[in-house]
Amino acid sequence: MTARDLHADIGDTLVSEERIAARVAELGARISEDFAGRRLTLVSVLKGSLPFMADLMRAISIPVRIDLMEVSSYGGAATESSGLVRILKDLSASIEGEDVLIVEDIIDTGLTLNYLVRYLRGKNPASLGICTLLDKPARRLVDINVNYTGFTIPDQFVVGYGLDYNELYRNLRYVGVLKPEVYAVPE
Ligand code: IMP
């Protein structure tokens, strides 16, 4: 697949690079205000949150620690959440007594985050919040209290800015919807 194909596979651009940048700056400013004078740790969930985490942490002006987890919820090409969550990479430091903000790419059914929240609560942080770039509330299966949301989007499968289909499209600078024929074509 060439770089040209990558863009050609996208139908609608749902959130442009410019809108993402503006929103990330806003979220960073709000988080800096809300956590001023506290001990904030951002916990990013790989791999989808990587670009969001990298941009958001640099939009935050207060001292901040970061840690990374990797979980898998979808297997291979599937676009449906299984509800099955596996921890592929755990935190590298204790979060006991820290204010923790989970940095997510997208909340769909909420099953992944629900699992993660319960897991991280067990590590006794001072507080535990959620910051997600995208929210797809139409498909929510569990109740989740989201503290910071970048964009609420309709029930469509999106790629780009970290989000993948079959591990591709993560390096797009915008969030877009794949053309339906892309799902149909075998590799
Ligand atoms: P949930 O458990 O259904 O909330 O799914 C959360 C995870 O599924 C996200 O962190 C993504 O990795 C993946 N996911 C959900 N919706 C999409 C999408 O539209 N595009 C790409 N990945 C998605």
Tab-separated table of C-alpha atoms and ligand atoms in Angstrom:
chain	number	residue	atom	x	y	z
A	1	MET	CA	0.000	0.000	0.000
A	2	THR	CA	1.394	3.417	-0.959
A	3	ALA	CA	0.842	6.730	0.837
A	4	ARG	CA	-1.564	7.738	-1.921
A	5	ASP	CA	-3.729	4.659	-1.279
A	6	LEU	CA	-3.868	5.537	2.391
A	7	HIS	CA	-5.712	8.803	1.718
A	8	ALA	CA	-7.681	7.319	-1.169
A	9	ASP	CA	-9.240	4.784	1.216
A	10	ILE	CA	-10.834	7.558	3.275
A	11	GLY	CA	-14.315	8.799	2.411
A	12	ASP	CA	-15.302	11.629	4.732
A	13	THR	CA	-12.895	13.531	6.941
A	14	LEU	CA	-14.704	13.594	10.255
A	15	VAL	CA	-12.251	15.723	12.242
A	16	SER	CA	-9.566	17.725	10.429
A	17	GLU	CA	-5.991	18.181	11.599
A	18	GLU	CA	-6.747	21.832	12.432
A	19	ARG	CA	-9.794	21.012	14.566
A	20	ILE	CA	-7.858	18.334	16.440
A	21	ALA	CA	-5.020	20.774	17.179
A	22	ALA	CA	-7.414	23.473	18.422
A	23	ARG	CA	-9.335	21.068	20.644
A	24	VAL	CA	-6.195	19.470	22.088
A	25	ALA	CA	-4.935	22.959	23.032
A	26	GLU	CA	-8.253	23.675	24.804
A	27	LEU	CA	-8.222	20.373	26.663
A	28	GLY	CA	-4.605	20.907	27.713
A	29	ALA	CA	-5.407	24.359	29.089
A	30	ARG	CA	-8.427	23.061	31.031
A	31	ILE	CA	-6.516	20.122	32.483
A	32	SER	CA	-3.644	22.446	33.499
A	33	GLU	CA	-6.120	24.639	35.385
A	34	ASP	CA	-8.040	21.775	36.956
A	35	PHE	CA	-4.933	19.994	38.240
A	36	ALA	CA	-2.810	23.010	39.211
A	37	GLY	CA	-0.852	22.291	42.395
A	38	ARG	CA	-1.595	18.548	42.277
A	39	ARG	CA	0.380	15.461	41.261
A	40	LEU	CA	-0.952	14.486	37.860
A	41	THR	CA	-0.091	11.288	36.003
A	42	LEU	CA	-1.383	10.724	32.480
A	43	VAL	CA	-1.922	7.065	31.665
A	44	SER	CA	-2.161	6.505	27.948
A	45	VAL	CA	-3.639	3.401	26.433
A	46	LEU	CA	-1.577	2.177	23.494
A	47	LYS	CA	-1.518	2.050	20.607
A	48	GLY	CA	-4.430	4.218	19.474
A	49	SER	CA	-3.847	7.030	21.981
A	50	LEU	CA	-0.231	7.606	21.012
A	51	PRO	CA	-0.652	10.761	18.857
A	52	PHE	CA	-3.301	12.206	21.209
A	53	MET	CA	-1.097	11.589	24.250
A	54	ALA	CA	1.949	13.133	22.560
A	55	ASP	CA	0.022	16.281	21.636
A	56	LEU	CA	-2.025	16.547	24.837
A	57	MET	CA	0.936	16.261	27.210
A	58	ARG	CA	2.636	19.120	25.382
A	59	ALA	CA	-0.532	21.219	25.640
A	60	ILE	CA	-0.422	20.809	29.438
A	61	SER	CA	1.603	23.490	31.193
A	62	ILE	CA	1.821	22.028	34.711
A	63	PRO	CA	4.326	19.322	35.815
A	64	VAL	CA	3.027	15.945	34.705
A	65	ARG	CA	4.190	12.325	34.809
A	66	ILE	CA	3.255	9.849	32.111
A	67	ASP	CA	2.857	6.097	31.996
A	68	LEU	CA	1.739	3.728	29.280
A	69	MET	CA	-0.474	0.679	29.207
A	70	GLU	CA	-1.377	-1.524	26.325
A	71	VAL	CA	-4.567	-3.507	26.246
A	72	SER	CA	-6.216	-5.404	23.456
A	73	SER	CA	-9.944	-5.390	22.969
A	74	TYR	CA	-10.348	-6.001	19.258
A	75	GLY	CA	-8.644	-8.875	17.472
A	76	GLY	CA	-7.325	-8.482	13.917
A	77	ALA	CA	-9.740	-6.982	11.433
A	78	ALA	CA	-12.821	-7.086	13.652
A	79	THR	CA	-14.630	-3.816	14.147
A	80	GLU	CA	-16.777	-5.029	17.022
A	81	SER	CA	-15.677	-4.970	20.643
A	82	SER	CA	-15.522	-8.407	22.218
A	83	GLY	CA	-15.641	-7.131	25.782
A	84	LEU	CA	-12.600	-9.270	26.357
A	85	VAL	CA	-9.688	-7.164	27.579
A	86	ARG	CA	-6.116	-8.388	27.902
A	87	ILE	CA	-3.338	-6.333	29.508
A	88	LEU	CA	-0.391	-6.527	27.134
A	89	LYS	CA	1.663	-3.880	28.983
A	90	ASP	CA	1.145	-2.786	32.557
A	91	LEU	CA	2.072	0.489	34.296
A	92	SER	CA	5.778	0.908	34.987
A	93	ALA	CA	5.386	2.878	38.241
A	94	SER	CA	3.017	3.054	41.202
A	95	ILE	CA	0.061	5.450	40.924
A	96	GLU	CA	-0.847	5.243	44.612
A	97	GLY	CA	-1.806	8.700	45.873
A	98	GLU	CA	-1.537	10.266	42.390
A	99	ASP	CA	-4.215	12.095	40.466
A	100	VAL	CA	-4.541	9.910	37.383
A	101	LEU	CA	-6.066	10.801	34.055
A	102	ILE	CA	-6.573	7.989	31.560
A	103	VAL	CA	-5.888	9.252	28.037
A	104	GLU	CA	-7.966	7.307	25.502
A	105	ASP	CA	-8.371	7.506	21.763
A	106	ILE	CA	-12.038	6.546	21.562
A	107	ILE	CA	-14.821	5.224	23.761
A	108	ASP	CA	-17.168	2.973	21.873
A	109	THR	CA	-19.029	0.343	23.914
A	110	GLY	CA	-17.036	1.450	26.961
A	111	LEU	CA	-16.134	-2.128	27.870
A	112	THR	CA	-12.383	-1.580	27.573
A	113	LEU	CA	-12.419	1.526	29.728
A	114	ASN	CA	-14.765	-0.007	32.255
A	115	TYR	CA	-12.264	-2.785	32.778
A	116	LEU	CA	-9.342	-0.361	32.933
A	117	VAL	CA	-11.026	1.941	35.442
A	118	ARG	CA	-11.709	-0.939	37.807
A	119	TYR	CA	-8.153	-2.214	37.369
A	120	LEU	CA	-6.567	1.189	38.055
A	121	ARG	CA	-8.879	1.956	41.012
A	122	GLY	CA	-7.404	-1.134	42.648
A	123	LYS	CA	-4.028	0.637	42.653
A	124	ASN	CA	-5.351	3.373	44.986
A	125	PRO	CA	-4.829	6.601	43.041
A	126	ALA	CA	-5.947	9.832	44.786
A	127	SER	CA	-8.359	10.374	41.892
A	128	LEU	CA	-9.066	8.727	38.558
A	129	GLY	CA	-10.428	10.629	35.564
A	130	ILE	CA	-10.894	10.000	31.854
A	131	CYS	CA	-9.898	12.120	28.881
A	132	THR	CA	-10.896	10.801	25.475
A	133	LEU	CA	-10.335	12.315	22.064
A	134	LEU	CA	-13.458	10.736	20.582
A	135	ASP	CA	-16.711	9.519	22.066
A	136	LYS	CA	-19.243	7.321	20.257
A	137	PRO	CA	-22.090	7.360	22.824
A	138	ALA	CA	-24.554	5.591	20.517
A	139	ARG	CA	-22.922	2.228	21.173
A	140	ARG	CA	-22.275	2.524	24.906
A	141	LEU	CA	-22.991	-0.679	26.839
A	142	VAL	CA	-21.767	0.449	30.263
A	143	ASP	CA	-22.117	3.713	32.118
A	144	ILE	CA	-18.865	5.681	32.082
A	145	ASN	CA	-18.207	9.090	33.556
A	146	VAL	CA	-15.991	10.928	31.060
A	147	ASN	CA	-14.294	14.071	32.388
A	148	TYR	CA	-12.832	15.463	29.148
A	149	THR	CA	-14.061	14.732	25.612
A	150	GLY	CA	-12.499	16.029	22.415
A	151	PHE	CA	-15.297	15.253	19.962
A	152	THR	CA	-18.559	13.344	20.119
A	153	ILE	CA	-18.968	11.434	16.866
A	154	PRO	CA	-21.734	9.393	15.228
A	155	ASP	CA	-21.764	5.610	15.118
A	156	GLN	CA	-19.209	5.133	12.363
A	157	PHE	CA	-15.948	3.209	12.295
A	158	VAL	CA	-13.186	5.795	12.083
A	159	VAL	CA	-9.444	5.680	11.454
A	160	GLY	CA	-6.511	8.072	11.673
A	161	TYR	CA	-4.718	10.080	14.376
A	162	GLY	CA	-3.843	6.816	16.105
A	163	LEU	CA	-6.936	4.803	15.233
A	164	ASP	CA	-6.480	1.793	13.000
A	165	TYR	CA	-8.199	-0.683	10.787
A	166	ASN	CA	-6.101	-3.846	10.585
A	167	GLU	CA	-3.209	-1.874	12.163
A	168	LEU	CA	-3.141	0.609	9.271
A	169	TYR	CA	-4.122	4.312	8.951
A	170	ARG	CA	-2.792	5.254	12.414
A	171	ASN	CA	-0.404	7.767	10.839
A	172	LEU	CA	-3.090	9.897	9.180
A	173	ARG	CA	-3.101	13.393	10.684
A	174	TYR	CA	-6.912	13.575	10.708
A	175	VAL	CA	-9.810	11.318	11.705
A	176	GLY	CA	-11.781	9.925	8.791
A	177	VAL	CA	-14.247	7.264	7.778
A	178	LEU	CA	-13.034	4.369	5.663
A	179	LYS	CA	-14.787	3.817	2.349
A	180	PRO	CA	-17.084	0.786	2.658
A	181	GLU	CA	-15.280	-1.073	-0.145
A	182	VAL	CA	-12.093	-1.155	1.969
A	183	TYR	CA	-13.744	-3.574	4.387
A	184	ALA	CA	-14.901	-5.796	1.555
A	185	VAL	CA	-11.531	-6.228	-0.213
A	186	PRO	CA	-9.424	-9.129	1.097
A	187	GLU	CA	-5.704	-8.268	1.574
B	1	IMP	P1	-14.776	-0.194	23.482
B	1	IMP	O1	-14.301	-1.223	24.483
B	1	IMP	O2	-15.886	-0.714	22.626
B	1	IMP	O3	-15.112	1.127	24.098
B	1	IMP	O4	-13.601	-0.024	22.452
B	1	IMP	C1	-12.502	0.751	22.713
B	1	IMP	C2	-11.378	0.448	21.749
B	1	IMP	O5	-11.855	-0.113	20.527
B	1	IMP	C3	-10.665	1.727	21.376
B	1	IMP	O6	-9.633	2.038	22.284
B	1	IMP	C4	-10.159	1.414	19.970
B	1	IMP	O7	-8.941	0.748	20.034
B	1	IMP	C5	-11.213	0.470	19.414
B	1	IMP	N1	-12.220	1.198	18.598
B	1	IMP	C6	-13.486	1.495	18.919
B	1	IMP	N2	-14.104	2.173	17.937
B	1	IMP	C7	-13.182	2.322	16.960
B	1	IMP	C8	-13.211	2.973	15.672
B	1	IMP	O8	-14.205	3.581	15.216
B	1	IMP	N3	-12.043	2.924	14.969
B	1	IMP	C9	-10.920	2.298	15.416
B	1	IMP	N4	-10.853	1.691	16.614
B	1	IMP	C10	-11.978	1.697	17.383
